[in-house]
């Protein structure tokens, strides 16, 4: 519909307005209007264009002057409650370092353009795999949120190709039992009990450090996971235990196996801290602990989680059970791990088969 609206700045004292109600693709009643047309014909042309667009796409994007940074803040405020605090911290660090002062100032409507998106990720070619992955996660989530808010109609993120500095991509480490035992025997007690829990449960380091003795049910052989330690920042005094975990699936009860049960019972006879892995009721620096593990034993806390998954795979535990034990919210995460392990096993199998041949007996070149 079209109607006249008074306008003091217009030569004839009025302009035309296009306005109408419609139902979007989700059957929600919406209202559209745009004013400022100098002639009725201009208004009629615009009305025809908008109704044709509505018929084709099922929505009317009225556009916005918001930047990517603006929409990111809206996304975090609206959807951040579904993320763990440690995840929020990591995403915010990546956002501040690689997005905020670069393409973050670009208008959000540009993110519906393939060439623009591809140029962003082309500029990240020298970054590590983990950095590119995190930037991709942020852009994908923010553009999806922008579509939801009708700031843009679509985003071709699924068409964008990604490159990274392959030499910096880190291979997931499987910790040999002998290496774990060596570290356990040599480390300080608070460190040793941390890696024991990680090795035998596959728990995340933030979850391990938030465990209390009351979370261990020795009678029913269960561990109740419902807290995690937020260890951002360099000041230990800023560390805090919260009940918000990485995903809803993270909050669960997992089995306490016999080996870990014996270790914990013995440990708790002489160690009485508020949290099991503390020393004198104080948390330790997680980054410093990881450096000790990496430099002396060649693994990190998170490698213990991957080792746990590998142990389940090697013992033919089905994917669904593994997902439940690792508490992955999406089974695709578990499938990706199993696929990676399967590929490694195929290579090991071929290498083992051909070890039966004496390589040294092979000539270095063909003999004519």
PDB file of N, CA and C in Angstrom, residues 156-251:
ATOM      1  N   UNK A 156      27.625 -17.111   2.128  1.00  0.00           N
ATOM      2  CA  UNK A 156      28.225 -18.232   1.397  1.00  0.00           C
ATOM      3  C   UNK A 156      29.424 -18.841   2.114  1.00  0.00           C
ATOM      4  N   UNK A 157      29.404 -18.917   3.433  1.00  0.00           N
ATOM      5  CA  UNK A 157      30.538 -19.443   4.188  1.00  0.00           C
ATOM      6  C   UNK A 157      30.884 -20.870   3.778  1.00  0.00           C
ATOM      7  N   UNK A 158      29.883 -21.656   3.377  1.00  0.00           N
ATOM      8  CA  UNK A 158      30.147 -23.049   2.997  1.00  0.00           C
ATOM      9  C   UNK A 158      30.910 -23.151   1.677  1.00  0.00           C
ATOM     10  N   UNK A 159      31.030 -22.052   0.943  1.00  0.00           N
ATOM     11  CA  UNK A 159      31.762 -22.048  -0.324  1.00  0.00           C
ATOM     12  C   UNK A 159      33.207 -21.579  -0.164  1.00  0.00           C
ATOM     13  N   UNK A 160      33.501 -20.993   0.981  1.00  0.00           N
ATOM     14  CA  UNK A 160      34.826 -20.419   1.207  1.00  0.00           C
ATOM     15  C   UNK A 160      35.846 -21.518   1.488  1.00  0.00           C
ATOM     16  N   UNK A 161      37.018 -21.421   0.872  1.00  0.00           N
ATOM     17  CA  UNK A 161      38.096 -22.383   1.121  1.00  0.00           C
ATOM     18  C   UNK A 161      39.067 -21.794   2.135  1.00  0.00           C
ATOM     19  N   UNK A 162      39.717 -22.672   2.876  1.00  0.00           N
ATOM     20  CA  UNK A 162      40.574 -22.228   3.975  1.00  0.00           C
ATOM     21  C   UNK A 162      41.974 -22.806   3.823  1.00  0.00           C
ATOM     22  N   UNK A 163      42.968 -21.957   4.039  1.00  0.00           N
ATOM     23  CA  UNK A 163      44.362 -22.396   4.028  1.00  0.00           C
ATOM     24  C   UNK A 163      45.034 -21.913   5.305  1.00  0.00           C
ATOM     25  N   UNK A 164      46.074 -22.623   5.697  1.00  0.00           N
ATOM     26  CA  UNK A 164      46.798 -22.241   6.903  1.00  0.00           C
ATOM     27  C   UNK A 164      48.236 -22.716   6.768  1.00  0.00           C
ATOM     28  N   UNK A 165      49.066 -22.290   7.703  1.00  0.00           N
ATOM     29  CA  UNK A 165      50.472 -22.684   7.692  1.00  0.00           C
ATOM     30  C   UNK A 165      50.576 -24.136   8.162  1.00  0.00           C
ATOM     31  N   UNK A 166      50.663 -25.053   7.215  1.00  0.00           N
ATOM     32  CA  UNK A 166      50.637 -26.476   7.536  1.00  0.00           C
ATOM     33  C   UNK A 166      51.773 -26.895   8.470  1.00  0.00           C
ATOM     34  N   UNK A 167      52.907 -26.237   8.342  1.00  0.00           N
ATOM     35  CA  UNK A 167      54.044 -26.614   9.174  1.00  0.00           C
ATOM     36  C   UNK A 167      53.773 -26.381  10.659  1.00  0.00           C
ATOM     37  N   UNK A 168      52.776 -25.530  10.962  1.00  0.00           N
ATOM     38  CA  UNK A 168      52.485 -25.234  12.358  1.00  0.00           C
ATOM     39  C   UNK A 168      51.323 -26.046  12.910  1.00  0.00           C
ATOM     40  N   UNK A 169      50.700 -26.851  12.062  1.00  0.00           N
ATOM     41  CA  UNK A 169      49.598 -27.675  12.536  1.00  0.00           C
ATOM     42  C   UNK A 169      50.145 -28.779  13.443  1.00  0.00           C
ATOM     43  N   UNK A 170      49.604 -28.912  14.602  1.00  0.00           N
ATOM     44  CA  UNK A 170      50.124 -29.850  15.577  1.00  0.00           C
ATOM     45  C   UNK A 170      49.404 -31.195  15.502  1.00  0.00           C
ATOM     46  N   UNK A 171      50.206 -32.230  15.488  1.00  0.00           N
ATOM     47  CA  UNK A 171      49.660 -33.579  15.485  1.00  0.00           C
ATOM     48  C   UNK A 171      49.199 -33.918  16.899  1.00  0.00           C
ATOM     49  N   UNK A 172      48.035 -34.536  16.994  1.00  0.00           N
ATOM     50  CA  UNK A 172      47.540 -34.933  18.307  1.00  0.00           C
ATOM     51  C   UNK A 172      48.398 -36.057  18.858  1.00  0.00           C
ATOM     52  N   UNK A 173      48.812 -35.903  20.101  1.00  0.00           N
ATOM     53  CA  UNK A 173      49.764 -36.816  20.726  1.00  0.00           C
ATOM     54  C   UNK A 173      49.041 -37.906  21.511  1.00  0.00           C
ATOM     55  N   UNK A 174      49.517 -39.134  21.348  1.00  0.00           N
ATOM     56  CA  UNK A 174      49.047 -40.243  22.186  1.00  0.00           C
ATOM     57  C   UNK A 174      50.156 -40.555  23.182  1.00  0.00           C
ATOM     58  N   UNK A 175      49.838 -40.469  24.457  1.00  0.00           N
ATOM     59  CA  UNK A 175      50.846 -40.625  25.503  1.00  0.00           C
ATOM     60  C   UNK A 175      51.037 -42.105  25.823  1.00  0.00           C
ATOM     61  N   UNK A 176      52.219 -42.651  25.602  1.00  0.00           N
ATOM     62  CA  UNK A 176      52.476 -44.063  25.962  1.00  0.00           C
ATOM     63  C   UNK A 176      52.327 -44.262  27.464  1.00  0.00           C
ATOM     64  N   UNK A 177      51.883 -45.431  27.848  1.00  0.00           N
ATOM     65  CA  UNK A 177      51.681 -45.723  29.270  1.00  0.00           C
ATOM     66  C   UNK A 177      52.976 -45.538  30.057  1.00  0.00           C
ATOM     67  N   UNK A 178      54.093 -45.943  29.461  1.00  0.00           N
ATOM     68  CA  UNK A 178      55.384 -45.831  30.147  1.00  0.00           C
ATOM     69  C   UNK A 178      55.728 -44.375  30.438  1.00  0.00           C
ATOM     70  N   UNK A 179      55.413 -43.487  29.476  1.00  0.00           N
ATOM     71  CA  UNK A 179      55.676 -42.053  29.661  1.00  0.00           C
ATOM     72  C   UNK A 179      54.785 -41.480  30.755  1.00  0.00           C
ATOM     73  N   UNK A 180      53.518 -41.905  30.751  1.00  0.00           N
ATOM     74  CA  UNK A 180      52.587 -41.463  31.793  1.00  0.00           C
ATOM     75  C   UNK A 180      53.093 -41.886  33.177  1.00  0.00           C
ATOM     76  N   UNK A 181      53.515 -43.139  33.314  1.00  0.00           N
ATOM     77  CA  UNK A 181      54.000 -43.657  34.600  1.00  0.00           C
ATOM     78  C   UNK A 181      55.242 -42.903  35.051  1.00  0.00           C
ATOM     79  N   UNK A 182      56.145 -42.627  34.116  1.00  0.00           N
ATOM     80  CA  UNK A 182      57.361 -41.879  34.459  1.00  0.00           C
ATOM     81  C   UNK A 182      57.001 -40.497  34.999  1.00  0.00           C
ATOM     82  N   UNK A 183      56.110 -39.809  34.293  1.00  0.00           N
ATOM     83  CA  UNK A 183      55.695 -38.477  34.731  1.00  0.00           C
ATOM     84  C   UNK A 183      54.992 -38.548  36.085  1.00  0.00           C
ATOM     85  N   UNK A 184      54.130 -39.519  36.249  1.00  0.00           N
ATOM     86  CA  UNK A 184      53.380 -39.666  37.502  1.00  0.00           C
ATOM     87  C   UNK A 184      54.333 -39.857  38.680  1.00  0.00           C
ATOM     88  N   UNK A 185      55.362 -40.657  38.482  1.00  0.00           N
ATOM     89  CA  UNK A 185      56.304 -40.950  39.573  1.00  0.00           C
ATOM     90  C   UNK A 185      57.239 -39.790  39.879  1.00  0.00           C
ATOM     91  N   UNK A 186      57.515 -38.950  38.886  1.00  0.00           N
ATOM     92  CA  UNK A 186      58.502 -37.882  39.068  1.00  0.00           C
ATOM     93  C   UNK A 186      57.896 -36.541  39.455  1.00  0.00           C
ATOM     94  N   UNK A 187      56.648 -36.312  39.108  1.00  0.00           N
ATOM     95  CA  UNK A 187      56.023 -35.004  39.343  1.00  0.00           C
ATOM     96  C   UNK A 187      55.620 -34.794  40.805  1.00  0.00           C
ATOM     97  N   UNK A 188      55.473 -33.530  41.150  1.00  0.00           N
ATOM     98  CA  UNK A 188      54.908 -33.160  42.447  1.00  0.00           C
ATOM     99  C   UNK A 188      53.523 -33.789  42.590  1.00  0.00           C
ATOM    100  N   UNK A 189      53.112 -34.092  43.809  1.00  0.00           N
ATOM    101  CA  UNK A 189      51.857 -34.825  44.054  1.00  0.00           C
ATOM    102  C   UNK A 189      50.639 -34.182  43.386  1.00  0.00           C
ATOM    103  N   UNK A 190      50.517 -32.850  43.471  1.00  0.00           N
ATOM    104  CA  UNK A 190      49.339 -32.182  42.903  1.00  0.00           C
ATOM    105  C   UNK A 190      49.317 -32.299  41.380  1.00  0.00           C
ATOM    106  N   UNK A 191      50.500 -32.275  40.769  1.00  0.00           N
ATOM    107  CA  UNK A 191      50.591 -32.474  39.321  1.00  0.00           C
ATOM    108  C   UNK A 191      50.311 -33.928  38.955  1.00  0.00           C
ATOM    109  N   UNK A 192      50.865 -34.836  39.761  1.00  0.00           N
ATOM    110  CA  UNK A 192      50.735 -36.270  39.470  1.00  0.00           C
ATOM    111  C   UNK A 192      49.277 -36.721  39.507  1.00  0.00           C
ATOM    112  N   UNK A 193      48.541 -36.258  40.510  1.00  0.00           N
ATOM    113  CA  UNK A 193      47.141 -36.687  40.609  1.00  0.00           C
ATOM    114  C   UNK A 193      46.321 -36.090  39.458  1.00  0.00           C
ATOM    115  N   UNK A 194      46.729 -34.918  38.984  1.00  0.00           N
ATOM    116  CA  UNK A 194      46.035 -34.288  37.851  1.00  0.00           C
ATOM    117  C   UNK A 194      46.154 -35.151  36.597  1.00  0.00           C
ATOM    118  N   UNK A 195      47.392 -35.598  36.281  1.00  0.00           N
ATOM    119  CA  UNK A 195      47.555 -36.387  35.063  1.00  0.00           C
ATOM    120  C   UNK A 195      46.961 -37.786  35.222  1.00  0.00           C
ATOM    121  N   UNK A 196      46.895 -38.298  36.446  1.00  0.00           N
ATOM    122  CA  UNK A 196      46.269 -39.607  36.662  1.00  0.00           C
ATOM    123  C   UNK A 196      44.780 -39.538  36.343  1.00  0.00           C
ATOM    124  N   UNK A 197      44.129 -38.495  36.825  1.00  0.00           N
ATOM    125  CA  UNK A 197      42.691 -38.329  36.547  1.00  0.00           C
ATOM    126  C   UNK A 197      42.480 -38.135  35.050  1.00  0.00           C
ATOM    127  N   UNK A 198      43.342 -37.341  34.417  1.00  0.00           N
ATOM    128  CA  UNK A 198      43.219 -37.101  32.978  1.00  0.00           C
ATOM    129  C   UNK A 198      43.426 -38.371  32.172  1.00  0.00           C
ATOM    130  N   UNK A 199      44.416 -39.165  32.550  1.00  0.00           N
ATOM    131  CA  UNK A 199      44.737 -40.387  31.800  1.00  0.00           C
ATOM    132  C   UNK A 199      43.617 -41.417  31.892  1.00  0.00           C
ATOM    133  N   UNK A 200      43.028 -41.570  33.062  1.00  0.00           N
ATOM    134  CA  UNK A 200      42.042 -42.632  33.283  1.00  0.00           C
ATOM    135  C   UNK A 200      40.585 -42.211  33.044  1.00  0.00           C
ATOM    136  N   UNK A 201      40.356 -40.901  32.808  1.00  0.00           N
ATOM    137  CA  UNK A 201      38.971 -40.455  32.582  1.00  0.00           C
ATOM    138  C   UNK A 201      38.776 -39.675  31.287  1.00  0.00           C
ATOM    139  N   UNK A 202      39.846 -39.067  30.752  1.00  0.00           N
ATOM    140  CA  UNK A 202      39.697 -38.224  29.569  1.00  0.00           C
ATOM    141  C   UNK A 202      39.037 -36.888  29.876  1.00  0.00           C
ATOM    142  N   UNK A 203      38.970 -36.509  31.149  1.00  0.00           N
ATOM    143  CA  UNK A 203      38.355 -35.231  31.516  1.00  0.00           C
ATOM    144  C   UNK A 203      39.198 -34.052  31.038  1.00  0.00           C
ATOM    145  N   UNK A 204      38.551 -32.928  30.814  1.00  0.00           N
ATOM    146  CA  UNK A 204      39.247 -31.695  30.453  1.00  0.00           C
ATOM    147  C   UNK A 204      39.958 -31.149  31.684  1.00  0.00           C
ATOM    148  N   UNK A 205      41.084 -30.472  31.471  1.00  0.00           N
ATOM    149  CA  UNK A 205      41.874 -29.966  32.589  1.00  0.00           C
ATOM    150  C   UNK A 205      41.061 -29.032  33.486  1.00  0.00           C
ATOM    151  N   UNK A 206      40.208 -28.203  32.881  1.00  0.00           N
ATOM    152  CA  UNK A 206      39.389 -27.270  33.670  1.00  0.00           C
ATOM    153  C   UNK A 206      38.426 -28.017  34.584  1.00  0.00           C
ATOM    154  N   UNK A 207      37.964 -29.182  34.137  1.00  0.00           N
ATOM    155  CA  UNK A 207      37.038 -30.003  34.935  1.00  0.00           C
ATOM    156  C   UNK A 207      37.784 -30.740  36.043  1.00  0.00           C
ATOM    157  N   UNK A 208      38.983 -31.231  35.720  1.00  0.00           N
ATOM    158  CA  UNK A 208      39.791 -31.960  36.708  1.00  0.00           C
ATOM    159  C   UNK A 208      40.116 -31.065  37.892  1.00  0.00           C
ATOM    160  N   UNK A 209      40.543 -29.835  37.603  1.00  0.00           N
ATOM    161  CA  UNK A 209      40.972 -28.925  38.663  1.00  0.00           C
ATOM    162  C   UNK A 209      39.813 -28.437  39.536  1.00  0.00           C
ATOM    163  N   UNK A 210      38.585 -28.627  39.073  1.00  0.00           N
ATOM    164  CA  UNK A 210      37.412 -28.199  39.854  1.00  0.00           C
ATOM    165  C   UNK A 210      36.817 -29.355  40.671  1.00  0.00           C
ATOM    166  N   UNK A 211      37.462 -30.522  40.635  1.00  0.00           N
ATOM    167  CA  UNK A 211      36.937 -31.682  41.368  1.00  0.00           C
ATOM    168  C   UNK A 211      37.190 -31.569  42.865  1.00  0.00           C
ATOM    169  N   UNK A 212      36.170 -31.900  43.640  1.00  0.00           N
ATOM    170  CA  UNK A 212      36.296 -32.021  45.095  1.00  0.00           C
ATOM    171  C   UNK A 212      36.165 -33.492  45.475  1.00  0.00           C
ATOM    172  N   UNK A 213      36.605 -33.813  46.689  1.00  0.00           N
ATOM    173  CA  UNK A 213      36.483 -35.193  47.146  1.00  0.00           C
ATOM    174  C   UNK A 213      35.019 -35.626  47.161  1.00  0.00           C
ATOM    175  N   UNK A 214      34.123 -34.691  47.440  1.00  0.00           N
ATOM    176  CA  UNK A 214      32.692 -34.998  47.484  1.00  0.00           C
ATOM    177  C   UNK A 214      32.126 -35.346  46.113  1.00  0.00           C
ATOM    178  N   UNK A 215      32.877 -35.024  45.046  1.00  0.00           N
ATOM    179  CA  UNK A 215      32.424 -35.353  43.692  1.00  0.00           C
ATOM    180  C   UNK A 215      32.730 -36.810  43.335  1.00  0.00           C
ATOM    181  N   UNK A 216      33.529 -37.466  44.156  1.00  0.00           N
ATOM    182  CA  UNK A 216      33.915 -38.857  43.900  1.00  0.00           C
ATOM    183  C   UNK A 216      33.040 -39.785  44.736  1.00  0.00           C
ATOM    184  N   UNK A 217      32.283 -40.625  44.073  1.00  0.00           N
ATOM    185  CA  UNK A 217      31.432 -41.602  44.749  1.00  0.00           C
ATOM    186  C   UNK A 217      32.156 -42.946  44.720  1.00  0.00           C
ATOM    187  N   UNK A 218      32.905 -43.221  45.790  1.00  0.00           N
ATOM    188  CA  UNK A 218      33.708 -44.448  45.835  1.00  0.00           C
ATOM    189  C   UNK A 218      32.842 -45.693  46.001  1.00  0.00           C
ATOM    190  N   UNK A 219      31.672 -45.528  46.561  1.00  0.00           N
ATOM    191  CA  UNK A 219      30.792 -46.678  46.771  1.00  0.00           C
ATOM    192  C   UNK A 219      30.197 -47.166  45.443  1.00  0.00           C
ATOM    193  N   UNK A 220      29.754 -46.223  44.613  1.00  0.00           N
ATOM    194  CA  UNK A 220      29.146 -46.587  43.329  1.00  0.00           C
ATOM    195  C   UNK A 220      30.115 -46.466  42.157  1.00  0.00           C
ATOM    196  N   UNK A 221      31.376 -46.134  42.463  1.00  0.00           N
ATOM    197  CA  UNK A 221      32.416 -46.023  41.434  1.00  0.00           C
ATOM    198  C   UNK A 221      32.029 -45.031  40.333  1.00  0.00           C
ATOM    199  N   UNK A 222      31.755 -43.787  40.754  1.00  0.00           N
ATOM    200  CA  UNK A 222      31.350 -42.745  39.819  1.00  0.00           C
ATOM    201  C   UNK A 222      32.048 -41.415  40.141  1.00  0.00           C
ATOM    202  N   UNK A 223      32.232 -40.616  39.120  1.00  0.00           N
ATOM    203  CA  UNK A 223      32.735 -39.243  39.273  1.00  0.00           C
ATOM    204  C   UNK A 223      31.667 -38.298  38.747  1.00  0.00           C
ATOM    205  N   UNK A 224      31.262 -37.356  39.573  1.00  0.00           N
ATOM    206  CA  UNK A 224      30.234 -36.385  39.185  1.00  0.00           C
ATOM    207  C   UNK A 224      30.909 -35.105  38.690  1.00  0.00           C
ATOM    208  N   UNK A 225      30.673 -34.776  37.440  1.00  0.00           N
ATOM    209  CA  UNK A 225      31.291 -33.586  36.837  1.00  0.00           C
ATOM    210  C   UNK A 225      30.231 -32.498  36.710  1.00  0.00           C
ATOM    211  N   UNK A 226      30.393 -31.435  37.447  1.00  0.00           N
ATOM    212  CA  UNK A 226      29.403 -30.351  37.377  1.00  0.00           C
ATOM    213  C   UNK A 226      30.028 -28.966  37.530  1.00  0.00           C
ATOM    214  N   UNK A 227      31.366 -28.905  37.612  1.00  0.00           N
ATOM    215  CA  UNK A 227      32.052 -27.619  37.722  1.00  0.00           C
ATOM    216  C   UNK A 227      33.291 -27.600  36.830  1.00  0.00           C
ATOM    217  N   UNK A 228      33.814 -26.394  36.588  1.00  0.00           N
ATOM    218  CA  UNK A 228      35.106 -26.260  35.910  1.00  0.00           C
ATOM    219  C   UNK A 228      35.822 -25.031  36.447  1.00  0.00           C
ATOM    220  N   UNK A 229      37.133 -25.041  36.309  1.00  0.00           N
ATOM    221  CA  UNK A 229      37.950 -23.911  36.750  1.00  0.00           C
ATOM    222  C   UNK A 229      38.161 -22.954  35.582  1.00  0.00           C
ATOM    223  N   UNK A 230      37.884 -21.681  35.806  1.00  0.00           N
ATOM    224  CA  UNK A 230      38.190 -20.650  34.819  1.00  0.00           C
ATOM    225  C   UNK A 230      39.564 -20.111  35.173  1.00  0.00           C
ATOM    226  N   UNK A 231      40.543 -20.372  34.299  1.00  0.00           N
ATOM    227  CA  UNK A 231      41.929 -20.025  34.627  1.00  0.00           C
ATOM    228  C   UNK A 231      42.510 -19.010  33.659  1.00  0.00           C
ATOM    229  N   UNK A 232      41.687 -18.074  33.205  1.00  0.00           N
ATOM    230  CA  UNK A 232      42.184 -17.015  32.331  1.00  0.00           C
ATOM    231  C   UNK A 232      42.966 -16.002  33.159  1.00  0.00           C
ATOM    232  N   UNK A 233      43.893 -15.339  32.510  1.00  0.00           N
ATOM    233  CA  UNK A 233      44.673 -14.325  33.200  1.00  0.00           C
ATOM    234  C   UNK A 233      45.905 -14.910  33.872  1.00  0.00           C
ATOM    235  N   UNK A 234      46.801 -14.048  34.280  1.00  0.00           N
ATOM    236  CA  UNK A 234      48.064 -14.482  34.869  1.00  0.00           C
ATOM    237  C   UNK A 234      48.020 -14.524  36.388  1.00  0.00           C
ATOM    238  N   UNK A 235      46.980 -14.009  36.953  1.00  0.00           N
ATOM    239  CA  UNK A 235      46.887 -13.937  38.404  1.00  0.00           C
ATOM    240  C   UNK A 235      46.058 -15.101  38.937  1.00  0.00           C
ATOM    241  N   UNK A 236      46.667 -15.948  39.744  1.00  0.00           N
ATOM    242  CA  UNK A 236      45.958 -17.108  40.287  1.00  0.00           C
ATOM    243  C   UNK A 236      44.758 -16.675  41.128  1.00  0.00           C
ATOM    244  N   UNK A 237      44.837 -15.500  41.717  1.00  0.00           N
ATOM    245  CA  UNK A 237      43.732 -15.014  42.539  1.00  0.00           C
ATOM    246  C   UNK A 237      42.470 -14.794  41.709  1.00  0.00           C
ATOM    247  N   UNK A 238      42.638 -14.670  40.393  1.00  0.00           N
ATOM    248  CA  UNK A 238      41.491 -14.473  39.510  1.00  0.00           C
ATOM    249  C   UNK A 238      40.869 -15.795  39.066  1.00  0.00           C
ATOM    250  N   UNK A 239      41.535 -16.917  39.367  1.00  0.00           N
ATOM    251  CA  UNK A 239      40.978 -18.225  39.036  1.00  0.00           C
ATOM    252  C   UNK A 239      39.687 -18.426  39.827  1.00  0.00           C
ATOM    253  N   UNK A 240      38.690 -19.000  39.193  1.00  0.00           N
ATOM    254  CA  UNK A 240      37.447 -19.260  39.921  1.00  0.00           C
ATOM    255  C   UNK A 240      36.753 -20.492  39.366  1.00  0.00           C
ATOM    256  N   UNK A 241      36.046 -21.188  40.254  1.00  0.00           N
ATOM    257  CA  UNK A 241      35.299 -22.386  39.875  1.00  0.00           C
ATOM    258  C   UNK A 241      33.860 -21.988  39.596  1.00  0.00           C
ATOM    259  N   UNK A 242      33.354 -22.422  38.434  1.00  0.00           N
ATOM    260  CA  UNK A 242      31.980 -22.096  38.045  1.00  0.00           C
ATOM    261  C   UNK A 242      31.247 -23.381  37.666  1.00  0.00           C
ATOM    262  N   UNK A 243      29.934 -23.304  37.668  1.00  0.00           N
ATOM    263  CA  UNK A 243      29.118 -24.484  37.344  1.00  0.00           C
ATOM    264  C   UNK A 243      28.785 -24.565  35.862  1.00  0.00           C
ATOM    265  N   UNK A 244      29.144 -23.526  35.102  1.00  0.00           N
ATOM    266  CA  UNK A 244      28.863 -23.521  33.668  1.00  0.00           C
ATOM    267  C   UNK A 244      29.975 -24.255  32.937  1.00  0.00           C
ATOM    268  N   UNK A 245      29.633 -25.370  32.277  1.00  0.00           N
ATOM    269  CA  UNK A 245      30.627 -26.174  31.582  1.00  0.00           C
ATOM    270  C   UNK A 245      30.642 -25.871  30.086  1.00  0.00           C
ATOM    271  N   UNK A 246      31.523 -26.569  29.343  1.00  0.00           N
ATOM    272  CA  UNK A 246      31.701 -26.287  27.928  1.00  0.00           C
ATOM    273  C   UNK A 246      30.414 -26.463  27.146  1.00  0.00           C
ATOM    274  N   UNK A 247      29.702 -27.582  27.377  1.00  0.00           N
ATOM    275  CA  UNK A 247      28.411 -27.825  26.741  1.00  0.00           C
ATOM    276  C   UNK A 247      27.476 -28.432  27.782  1.00  0.00           C
ATOM    277  N   UNK A 248      26.192 -28.520  27.448  1.00  0.00           N
ATOM    278  CA  UNK A 248      25.232 -29.147  28.362  1.00  0.00           C
ATOM    279  C   UNK A 248      25.590 -30.605  28.602  1.00  0.00           C
ATOM    280  N   UNK A 249      26.161 -31.248  27.577  1.00  0.00           N
ATOM    281  CA  UNK A 249      26.535 -32.653  27.665  1.00  0.00           C
ATOM    282  C   UNK A 249      27.707 -32.863  28.615  1.00  0.00           C
ATOM    283  N   UNK A 250      28.497 -31.791  28.853  1.00  0.00           N
ATOM    284  CA  UNK A 250      29.683 -31.917  29.695  1.00  0.00           C
ATOM    285  C   UNK A 250      29.336 -32.254  31.131  1.00  0.00           C
ATOM    286  N   UNK A 251      28.190 -31.767  31.589  1.00  0.00           N
ATOM    287  CA  UNK A 251      27.772 -32.003  32.974  1.00  0.00           C
ATOM    288  C   UNK A 251      27.182 -33.407  33.052  1.00  0.00           C
TER     289      UNK A 251
END
